[in-house]
Coordinates of N, CA and C in Angstrom, one line a residue:
Chain H
N383 N 120.9 110.0 89.0 CA 119.9 109.0 88.7 C 118.8 109.1 89.7
A384 N 117.5 109.1 89.2 CA 116.4 109.2 90.1 C 116.0 107.9 90.8
G385 N 116.4 106.8 90.3 CA 116.1 105.5 90.9 C 114.7 105.1 90.5
V386 N 113.8 104.9 91.5 CA 112.4 104.6 91.2 C 111.5 105.8 91.6
T387 N 110.7 106.3 90.7 CA 109.9 107.4 91.0 C 108.4 107.0 90.9
Q388 N 107.6 107.6 91.7 CA 106.1 107.3 91.7 C 105.4 108.6 91.7
T389 N 104.3 108.6 90.9 CA 103.3 109.7 91.0 C 101.9 109.2 91.0
P390 N 101.0 109.8 91.7 CA 101.2 111.0 92.6 C 101.8 110.5 93.9
K391 N 102.1 111.4 94.8 CA 102.5 111.1 96.2 C 101.3 110.9 97.1
F392 N 100.2 111.6 96.8 CA 99.0 111.5 97.6 C 97.8 111.5 96.6
Q393 N 96.7 110.8 97.0 CA 95.5 110.9 96.2 C 94.3 110.5 97.1
V394 N 93.3 111.3 96.9 CA 92.0 110.9 97.5 C 91.0 110.7 96.4
L395 N 90.3 109.5 96.5 CA 89.3 109.2 95.5 C 88.0 108.9 96.2
K396 N 86.9 109.1 95.5 CA 85.6 108.6 95.9 C 85.4 107.2 95.5
T397 N 84.6 106.5 96.2 CA 84.3 105.1 95.8 C 83.7 105.1 94.4
G398 N 84.3 104.2 93.6 CA 83.8 104.0 92.2 C 84.7 104.8 91.2
Q399 N 85.5 105.7 91.7 CA 86.3 106.5 90.7 C 87.5 105.6 90.3
S400 N 88.1 105.9 89.2 CA 89.3 105.2 88.7 C 90.5 106.1 88.7
M401 N 91.6 105.4 88.8 CA 92.9 106.2 88.6 C 94.0 105.2 88.3
T402 N 95.1 105.8 87.8 CA 96.3 105.1 87.5 C 97.5 105.6 88.3
L403 N 98.2 104.7 89.0 CA 99.4 105.1 89.7 C 100.6 104.8 88.7
Q404 N 101.5 105.8 88.6 CA 102.6 105.6 87.7 C 103.9 105.3 88.4
C405 N 104.7 104.5 87.8 CA 106.0 104.2 88.3 C 107.0 104.1 87.2
A406 N 108.1 104.7 87.4 CA 109.2 104.7 86.4 C 110.5 104.5 87.1
Q407 N 111.4 103.8 86.3 CA 112.8 103.5 86.9 C 113.8 103.8 85.8
D408 N 115.0 104.2 86.3 CA 116.1 104.5 85.3 C 117.3 103.6 85.6
M409 N 117.0 102.5 86.2 CA 118.1 101.6 86.6 C 118.3 100.4 85.6
N410 N 117.5 100.4 84.6 CA 117.6 99.3 83.6 C 117.3 97.9 84.1
H411 N 116.5 97.9 85.2 CA 116.1 96.6 85.7 C 115.0 95.9 84.9
N412 N 115.0 94.6 84.8 CA 114.0 93.9 84.1 C 112.7 93.8 85.0
S413 N 112.9 93.4 86.2 CA 111.7 93.1 87.1 C 111.2 94.3 87.8
M414 N 109.9 94.5 87.8 CA 109.2 95.5 88.5 C 108.0 95.0 89.3
Y415 N 107.6 95.7 90.4 CA 106.6 95.1 91.3 C 105.7 96.3 91.8
W416 N 104.5 95.9 92.2 CA 103.6 96.8 92.9 C 103.2 96.1 94.2
Y417 N 103.4 96.8 95.3 CA 103.0 96.3 96.6 C 102.0 97.3 97.2
R418 N 101.2 96.8 98.2 CA 100.5 97.7 99.0 C 100.9 97.4 100.5
Q419 N 100.9 98.4 101.3 CA 101.3 98.3 102.7 C 100.2 98.8 103.6
D420 N 99.8 97.9 104.4 CA 98.7 98.2 105.4 C 99.2 97.9 106.8
P421 N 98.8 98.7 107.8 CA 99.3 98.5 109.2 C 99.1 97.1 109.7
G422 N 100.2 96.5 110.2 CA 100.2 95.2 110.8 C 100.2 94.1 109.8
M423 N 100.3 94.4 108.5 CA 100.2 93.4 107.5 C 101.4 93.4 106.5
G424 N 102.4 94.2 106.8 CA 103.6 94.2 106.0 C 103.3 94.7 104.6
L425 N 104.1 94.2 103.7 CA 103.9 94.5 102.2 C 103.3 93.3 101.6
R426 N 102.3 93.5 100.8 CA 101.7 92.4 100.0 C 101.8 92.7 98.5
L427 N 102.2 91.7 97.8 CA 102.5 91.9 96.4 C 101.1 91.9 95.6
I428 N 100.9 92.9 94.8 CA 99.7 93.0 94.0 C 100.0 92.3 92.6
Y429 N 100.9 92.8 91.9 CA 101.3 92.3 90.6 C 102.8 92.5 90.4
Y430 N 103.4 91.7 89.6 CA 104.8 92.0 89.2 C 105.0 91.7 87.7
S431 N 106.1 92.2 87.2 CA 106.5 92.1 85.8 C 107.9 91.6 85.7
A432 N 108.1 90.4 85.3 CA 109.5 89.9 85.2 C 110.3 90.5 84.1
S433 N 109.6 91.0 83.1 CA 110.3 91.7 82.0 C 109.3 92.4 81.2
E434 N 109.8 93.3 80.3 CA 108.9 94.1 79.4 C 107.9 93.1 78.7
G435 N 106.7 93.4 78.7 CA 105.7 92.6 78.0 C 105.1 91.5 78.8
T436 N 105.5 91.3 80.0 CA 104.9 90.2 80.8 C 104.5 90.8 82.2
T437 N 103.3 90.3 82.7 CA 102.9 90.6 84.0 C 102.3 89.4 84.6
D438 N 102.3 89.3 86.0 CA 101.8 88.2 86.7 C 101.1 88.7 88.0
K439 N 100.1 87.9 88.4 CA 99.4 88.3 89.6 C 100.3 87.9 90.8
G440 N 100.1 88.7 91.9 CA 100.8 88.4 93.1 C 99.8 87.9 94.1
E441 N 99.9 88.3 95.4 CA 99.1 87.8 96.4 C 97.7 88.4 96.5
V442 N 97.6 89.7 96.1 CA 96.3 90.4 96.3 C 96.0 91.2 95.0
P443 N 95.7 90.5 93.8 CA 95.5 91.2 92.6 C 94.1 91.8 92.3
N444 N 93.1 91.3 93.1 CA 91.7 91.6 92.8 C 91.5 93.1 92.9
G445 N 90.8 93.7 91.9 CA 90.5 95.1 91.9 C 91.6 96.0 91.2
Y446 N 92.6 95.3 90.7 CA 93.7 96.1 90.1 C 94.1 95.5 88.7
N447 N 94.6 96.4 87.9 CA 95.2 95.9 86.6 C 96.5 96.7 86.5
V448 N 97.4 96.1 85.7 CA 98.8 96.7 85.5 C 99.1 96.7 84.0
S449 N 100.0 97.6 83.7 CA 100.6 97.7 82.3 C 102.1 97.9 82.4
R450 N 102.8 97.0 81.7 CA 104.2 97.2 81.6 C 104.4 97.9 80.3
L451 N 104.4 99.2 80.3 CA 104.4 100.0 79.0 C 105.7 99.8 78.2
N452 N 106.8 99.7 78.9 CA 108.1 99.6 78.3 C 109.0 99.1 79.5
K453 N 110.3 99.1 79.3 CA 111.2 98.6 80.3 C 111.2 99.5 81.5
R454 N 111.0 100.8 81.3 CA 111.1 101.8 82.4 C 109.8 101.9 83.2
E455 N 108.7 101.7 82.6 CA 107.4 102.1 83.3 C 106.5 100.9 83.6
F456 N 105.9 101.0 84.7 CA 105.0 99.9 85.2 C 103.8 100.6 85.9
S457 N 102.6 100.6 85.4 CA 101.5 101.4 86.0 C 100.5 100.4 86.6
L458 N 99.9 101.0 87.6 CA 98.9 100.2 88.4 C 97.5 101.0 88.3
R459 N 96.5 100.3 87.8 CA 95.2 100.9 87.6 C 94.1 100.4 88.6
L460 N 93.4 101.3 89.2 CA 92.2 100.9 89.9 C 91.0 101.3 89.1
E461 N 90.2 100.4 88.6 CA 89.1 100.7 87.7 C 87.9 101.3 88.5
S462 N 87.7 100.8 89.6 CA 86.5 101.2 90.4 C 86.9 101.2 91.9
A463 N 87.5 102.3 92.4 CA 88.1 102.2 93.7 C 87.1 101.9 94.8
A464 N 87.6 101.2 95.8 CA 86.8 100.8 97.0 C 87.5 101.2 98.3
P465 N 86.8 101.5 99.4 CA 87.5 101.9 100.6 C 88.5 100.9 101.1
S466 N 88.4 99.6 100.7 CA 89.4 98.6 101.1 C 90.7 98.8 100.4
Q467 N 90.7 99.6 99.4 CA 91.9 99.9 98.6 C 92.7 101.1 99.2
T468 N 92.2 101.7 100.3 CA 92.9 102.7 101.0 C 94.2 102.1 101.5
S469 N 95.3 102.6 101.1 CA 96.6 102.0 101.5 C 97.8 102.9 101.0
V470 N 99.0 102.4 101.3 CA 100.2 103.0 100.7 C 100.7 102.1 99.7
Y471 N 100.9 102.5 98.5 CA 101.3 101.7 97.4 C 102.8 102.0 97.0
F472 N 103.5 100.9 96.9 CA 105.0 101.0 96.6 C 105.3 100.3 95.3
C473 N 106.0 100.9 94.5 CA 106.6 100.3 93.3 C 108.0 99.9 93.6
A474 N 108.5 98.8 93.0 CA 109.9 98.4 93.3 C 110.5 97.8 92.0
T475 N 111.8 97.8 91.9 CA 112.5 97.1 90.9 C 113.4 96.1 91.5
R476 N 113.9 95.2 90.8 CA 114.9 94.2 91.3 C 116.1 94.1 90.4
D477 N 117.2 94.0 91.0 CA 118.5 93.8 90.2 C 118.8 92.3 90.2
S478 N 119.9 92.0 89.6 CA 120.2 90.6 89.3 C 120.6 89.9 90.6
S479 N 121.0 90.6 91.7 CA 121.3 89.9 93.0 C 120.1 89.8 93.9
Y480 N 118.9 90.1 93.3 CA 117.6 90.0 94.0 C 117.4 91.1 95.0
E481 N 118.2 92.1 95.1 CA 117.9 93.3 95.9 C 116.8 94.1 95.2
Q482 N 115.8 94.5 96.0 CA 114.7 95.3 95.5 C 114.9 96.8 95.9
Y483 N 114.6 97.6 95.0 CA 114.7 99.1 95.2 C 113.3 99.7 95.1
F484 N 113.0 100.4 96.2 CA 111.6 100.9 96.3 C 111.5 102.4 96.0
G485 N 110.3 102.7 95.4 CA 110.0 104.1 95.3 C 109.5 104.7 96.6
P486 N 109.2 106.0 96.6 CA 108.8 106.7 97.8 C 107.4 106.4 98.3
G487 N 106.5 105.8 97.4 CA 105.2 105.4 97.8 C 104.1 106.4 97.4
T488 N 102.9 105.9 97.2 CA 101.7 106.7 96.9 C 100.7 106.4 98.0
R489 N 100.3 107.5 98.8 CA 99.3 107.3 99.8 C 97.9 107.5 99.2
L490 N 97.1 106.5 99.2 CA 95.8 106.6 98.5 C 94.7 106.4 99.6
T491 N 93.8 107.3 99.6 CA 92.6 107.2 100.5 C 91.3 107.2 99.6
V492 N 90.5 106.2 99.9 CA 89.2 106.0 99.1 C 88.1 106.3 100.1
T493 N 87.3 107.3 99.8 CA 86.2 107.6 100.8 C 84.8 107.1 100.3
Chain B
G780 N 99.9 82.0 100.8 CA 101.3 82.3 100.8 C 102.0 81.9 102.0
E781 N 103.3 82.0 102.1 CA 104.0 81.7 103.2 C 103.8 82.7 104.3
D782 N 103.9 82.3 105.6 CA 103.8 83.3 106.7 C 105.2 83.6 107.1
V783 N 105.5 84.9 107.2 CA 106.7 85.4 107.7 C 106.3 86.3 108.9
E784 N 106.7 85.9 110.1 CA 106.1 86.6 111.3 C 107.2 87.4 112.0
Q785 N 106.8 88.5 112.5 CA 107.6 89.4 113.3 C 106.8 90.0 114.4
S786 N 107.4 90.3 115.5 CA 106.7 91.1 116.5 C 106.5 92.5 116.0
L787 N 105.4 93.1 116.3 CA 105.1 94.4 115.7 C 105.9 95.6 116.3
F788 N 106.2 95.5 117.6 CA 106.9 96.6 118.3 C 108.1 96.2 119.1
L789 N 109.1 97.1 119.2 CA 110.2 96.9 120.0 C 110.7 98.3 120.5
S790 N 111.0 98.4 121.8 CA 111.5 99.7 122.3 C 112.8 99.4 123.0
V791 N 113.9 100.2 122.7 CA 115.2 100.0 123.4 C 115.7 101.4 123.8
R792 N 116.6 101.4 124.7 CA 117.3 102.7 125.1 C 118.5 102.9 124.2
E793 N 118.7 104.2 123.9 CA 119.9 104.5 123.1 C 121.1 103.9 123.7
G794 N 122.0 103.3 122.9 CA 123.2 102.7 123.4 C 123.1 101.2 123.6
D795 N 121.9 100.7 123.9 CA 121.7 99.3 124.1 C 121.7 98.6 122.7
S796 N 121.7 97.3 122.8 CA 121.5 96.5 121.6 C 120.0 96.2 121.3
S797 N 119.7 96.1 120.0 CA 118.3 95.7 119.6 C 118.4 94.4 119.0
V798 N 117.4 93.5 119.2 CA 117.3 92.3 118.5 C 115.9 92.1 117.9
I799 N 115.8 92.1 116.6 CA 114.6 91.9 116.0 C 114.5 90.5 115.4
N800 N 113.4 89.8 115.7 CA 113.3 88.4 115.3 C 112.3 88.2 114.2
C801 N 112.5 87.1 113.5 CA 111.6 86.8 112.4 C 111.5 85.3 112.2
T802 N 110.4 84.7 112.0 CA 110.3 83.3 111.7 C 109.6 83.2 110.3
Y803 N 110.1 82.2 109.6 CA 109.6 82.0 108.2 C 109.2 80.5 108.1
T804 N 108.5 80.2 107.0 CA 108.0 78.8 106.9 C 108.6 78.1 105.7
D805 N 109.2 78.8 104.7 CA 109.6 78.1 103.5 C 111.1 77.7 103.7
S806 N 111.3 76.4 104.0 CA 112.7 76.0 104.2 C 113.6 76.0 103.0
S807 N 112.9 76.2 101.8 CA 113.7 76.2 100.6 C 114.2 77.6 100.2
S808 N 113.9 78.6 101.0 CA 114.3 80.0 100.7 C 115.8 80.0 100.6
T809 N 116.4 80.7 99.6 CA 117.8 80.7 99.4 C 118.4 82.0 99.9
Y810 N 117.6 83.1 99.9 CA 118.1 84.4 100.4 C 117.1 84.9 101.4
L811 N 117.6 85.5 102.5 CA 116.7 86.1 103.5 C 117.3 87.5 103.7
Y812 N 116.4 88.5 103.8 CA 116.7 89.9 103.8 C 116.2 90.7 105.0
W813 N 116.9 91.8 105.3 CA 116.4 92.7 106.2 C 116.3 94.1 105.5
Y814 N 115.1 94.7 105.6 CA 114.9 96.0 105.0 C 114.5 97.0 106.1
K815 N 114.8 98.3 105.9 CA 114.5 99.3 106.8 C 113.6 100.3 106.2
Q816 N 112.6 100.8 106.8 CA 111.7 101.8 106.3 C 111.6 102.9 107.3
E817 N 112.1 104.1 106.9 CA 112.0 105.3 107.7 C 110.7 106.0 107.4
P818 N 110.2 106.8 108.3 CA 108.9 107.4 108.2 C 108.7 108.1 106.8
G819 N 107.6 107.8 106.2 CA 107.3 108.5 104.9 C 108.1 108.0 103.7
A820 N 108.9 107.0 103.8 CA 109.8 106.6 102.8 C 109.5 105.1 102.4
G821 N 110.1 104.7 101.2 CA 110.1 103.4 100.8 C 111.1 102.5 101.6
L822 N 111.2 101.2 101.3 CA 112.1 100.3 102.0 C 113.5 100.4 101.4
Q823 N 114.5 100.3 102.3 CA 115.8 100.2 101.8 C 116.5 98.9 102.3
L824 N 117.2 98.2 101.5 CA 117.9 97.0 101.9 C 119.0 97.3 102.9
L825 N 118.9 96.6 104.1 CA 120.0 96.8 105.1 C 121.1 95.7 104.9
T826 N 120.6 94.5 104.8 CA 121.6 93.4 104.6 C 120.8 92.2 104.2
Y827 N 121.5 91.1 103.8 CA 120.9 89.9 103.4 C 121.9 88.8 103.8
I828 N 121.3 87.5 103.8 CA 122.1 86.4 104.2 C 121.7 85.2 103.3
F829 N 122.7 84.5 102.8 CA 122.4 83.3 102.0 C 122.0 82.2 103.0
S830 N 121.2 81.3 102.5 CA 120.7 80.2 103.4 C 121.7 79.2 103.8
N831 N 122.9 79.2 103.2 CA 124.0 78.3 103.6 C 124.9 78.9 104.7
M832 N 124.5 80.1 105.1 CA 125.3 80.8 106.2 C 124.6 80.8 107.5
D833 N 125.3 80.8 108.6 CA 124.7 80.9 109.9 C 124.7 82.4 110.4
M834 N 125.7 83.1 110.0 CA 125.8 84.5 110.6 C 126.5 85.4 109.5
K835 N 126.1 86.6 109.6 CA 126.7 87.7 108.8 C 126.8 88.9 109.6
Q836 N 128.0 89.5 109.6 CA 128.2 90.8 110.4 C 128.6 91.9 109.4
D837 N 128.0 93.0 109.6 CA 128.2 94.2 108.8 C 128.2 95.4 109.7
Q838 N 129.3 95.9 110.2 CA 129.5 97.0 111.1 C 128.6 96.8 112.3
R839 N 127.6 97.6 112.6 CA 126.8 97.4 113.8 C 125.7 96.3 113.7
L840 N 125.6 95.8 112.5 CA 124.5 94.8 112.2 C 125.0 93.4 112.2
T841 N 124.3 92.5 112.9 CA 124.6 91.0 112.9 C 123.4 90.3 112.6
V842 N 123.4 89.5 111.5 CA 122.3 88.6 111.2 C 122.6 87.2 111.6
L843 N 121.7 86.6 112.3 CA 121.8 85.2 112.6 C 120.7 84.4 112.0
L844 N 121.0 83.2 111.4 CA 120.1 82.4 110.7 C 120.1 81.0 111.3
N845 N 119.0 80.5 111.8 CA 118.8 79.2 112.3 C 117.9 78.5 111.4
K846 N 118.4 77.7 110.4 CA 117.6 77.1 109.4 C 116.7 76.0 110.0
K847 N 117.2 75.3 111.0 CA 116.5 74.2 111.6 C 115.2 74.7 112.2
D848 N 115.2 75.9 112.9 CA 114.1 76.5 113.5 C 113.4 77.5 112.6
K849 N 114.0 77.7 111.4 CA 113.4 78.8 110.5 C 113.3 80.1 111.2
H850 N 114.4 80.5 111.8 CA 114.4 81.7 112.6 C 115.6 82.6 112.1
L851 N 115.2 83.9 111.9 CA 116.2 84.9 111.5 C 116.2 86.0 112.5
S852 N 117.3 86.5 112.8 CA 117.3 87.7 113.7 C 118.3 88.8 113.2
L853 N 118.0 90.0 113.6 CA 118.9 91.1 113.2 C 119.2 91.8 114.6
R854 N 120.5 91.9 114.8 CA 121.0 92.6 116.0 C 121.6 93.9 115.6
I855 N 121.2 95.0 116.3 CA 121.8 96.3 116.0 C 122.5 96.6 117.3
A856 N 123.9 96.7 117.2 CA 124.7 97.1 118.4 C 124.6 98.6 118.6
D857 N 124.8 99.1 119.8 CA 124.8 100.5 120.1 C 123.7 101.3 119.4
T858 N 122.5 100.9 119.6 CA 121.4 101.5 118.9 C 121.3 103.0 119.1
Q859 N 121.1 103.7 118.0 CA 121.0 105.2 118.0 C 119.6 105.6 117.6
T860 N 119.3 106.9 117.9 CA 117.9 107.4 117.6 C 117.6 107.3 116.1
G861 N 118.7 107.4 115.3 CA 118.5 107.3 113.8 C 118.1 105.9 113.4
D862 N 118.2 104.9 114.3 CA 117.8 103.6 113.9 C 116.3 103.4 114.1
S863 N 115.6 104.3 114.7 CA 114.2 104.2 114.8 C 113.5 104.1 113.4
A864 N 112.8 103.0 113.2 CA 112.2 102.8 111.9 C 111.4 101.5 112.0
I865 N 110.8 101.1 110.9 CA 110.2 99.8 110.8 C 111.2 98.9 110.0
Y866 N 111.4 97.7 110.6 CA 112.3 96.7 110.0 C 111.5 95.5 109.5
F867 N 111.7 95.2 108.2 CA 111.0 94.0 107.6 C 112.0 92.9 107.3
C868 N 111.7 91.7 107.6 CA 112.4 90.6 107.1 C 111.7 90.1 105.8
A869 N 112.4 89.5 104.9 CA 111.8 89.0 103.7 C 112.5 87.8 103.3
E870 N 111.8 86.9 102.6 CA 112.4 85.7 102.1 C 112.2 85.6 100.6
K871 N 113.2 85.1 99.9 CA 113.1 85.0 98.4 C 112.1 83.8 98.1
M872 N 111.1 84.1 97.2 CA 110.1 83.1 96.9 C 110.2 82.9 95.4
G873 N 110.5 81.7 94.9 CA 110.5 81.4 93.5 C 111.7 82.2 92.8
A874 N 111.5 82.5 91.5 CA 112.6 83.1 90.8 C 112.6 84.6 90.9
N875 N 111.4 85.2 91.2 CA 111.3 86.6 91.1 C 110.9 87.4 92.3
N876 N 110.3 86.7 93.3 CA 109.6 87.5 94.3 C 110.2 87.4 95.7
L877 N 109.9 88.4 96.5 CA 110.1 88.4 97.9 C 108.8 88.4 98.7
F878 N 108.8 87.7 99.8 CA 107.7 87.6 100.7 C 108.1 88.3 102.0
F879 N 107.3 89.4 102.3 CA 107.7 90.2 103.4 C 107.0 89.9 104.7
G880 N 107.6 90.1 105.8 CA 107.0 89.9 107.1 C 106.2 91.2 107.4
T881 N 105.5 91.2 108.6 CA 104.6 92.3 108.9 C 105.4 93.5 109.3
G882 N 106.7 93.4 109.6 CA 107.4 94.6 110.0 C 107.4 94.8 111.5
T883 N 108.6 95.2 112.1 CA 108.7 95.5 113.5 C 109.1 97.0 113.6
R884 N 108.3 97.7 114.4 CA 108.6 99.1 114.6 C 109.5 99.3 115.8
L885 N 110.7 99.7 115.5 CA 111.7 99.9 116.5 C 111.7 101.4 117.0
T886 N 111.5 101.6 118.3 CA 111.6 102.9 118.8 C 112.8 103.0 119.8
V887 N 113.6 104.0 119.5 CA 114.8 104.1 120.4 C 114.6 105.3 121.3
I888 N 114.7 105.0 122.6 CA 114.4 106.0 123.6 C 115.7 106.7 124.0
P889 N 115.8 108.1 123.9 CA 117.1 108.7 124.2 C 117.4 108.6 125.7

């Protein structure tokens, strides 16, 4: 089992460009999450999806959109990237005991 | 959101004990967690504690919870170089989410 996979691993964008970060899980978990990690700020929740077909805003949703395509996949889209969105992005899933399982991360730089 | 605070850095010598501290503000949190992040990787769950417990021990790890002071600590006995990582505490918020602290970077000096 692959667990939680994310693509791409690295990405460089110019200001104003758009891109979609992909996340997939094979653990049959209902809940999926997108976080960003910045130095000294820990992980901050961008969006989450409690189940297929539902999404909710987290702490820092501005500038992002998400799609829960099916139970396996949860994508994060930046429509018009800004330098403030330079960060490491983590996707995670949650099991019934509230343990979260994290992907390896996507390192995004916006110039 | 709630503030979950941790010191940013901790250095210890190999073989010593490490104690990583965390304070949280939501007294209704039912689960509190410790996650470990190794360089270039995602977070992995180390251990967790229910809010009705004071202490949990798991091999070299001891978690202490002081609900009155909203203080959580993680003690690592006989710290090894492989324990060097960033450690995050997190509290369960609502039905679905975790709220993470800022992380403590533990450096183990050989």
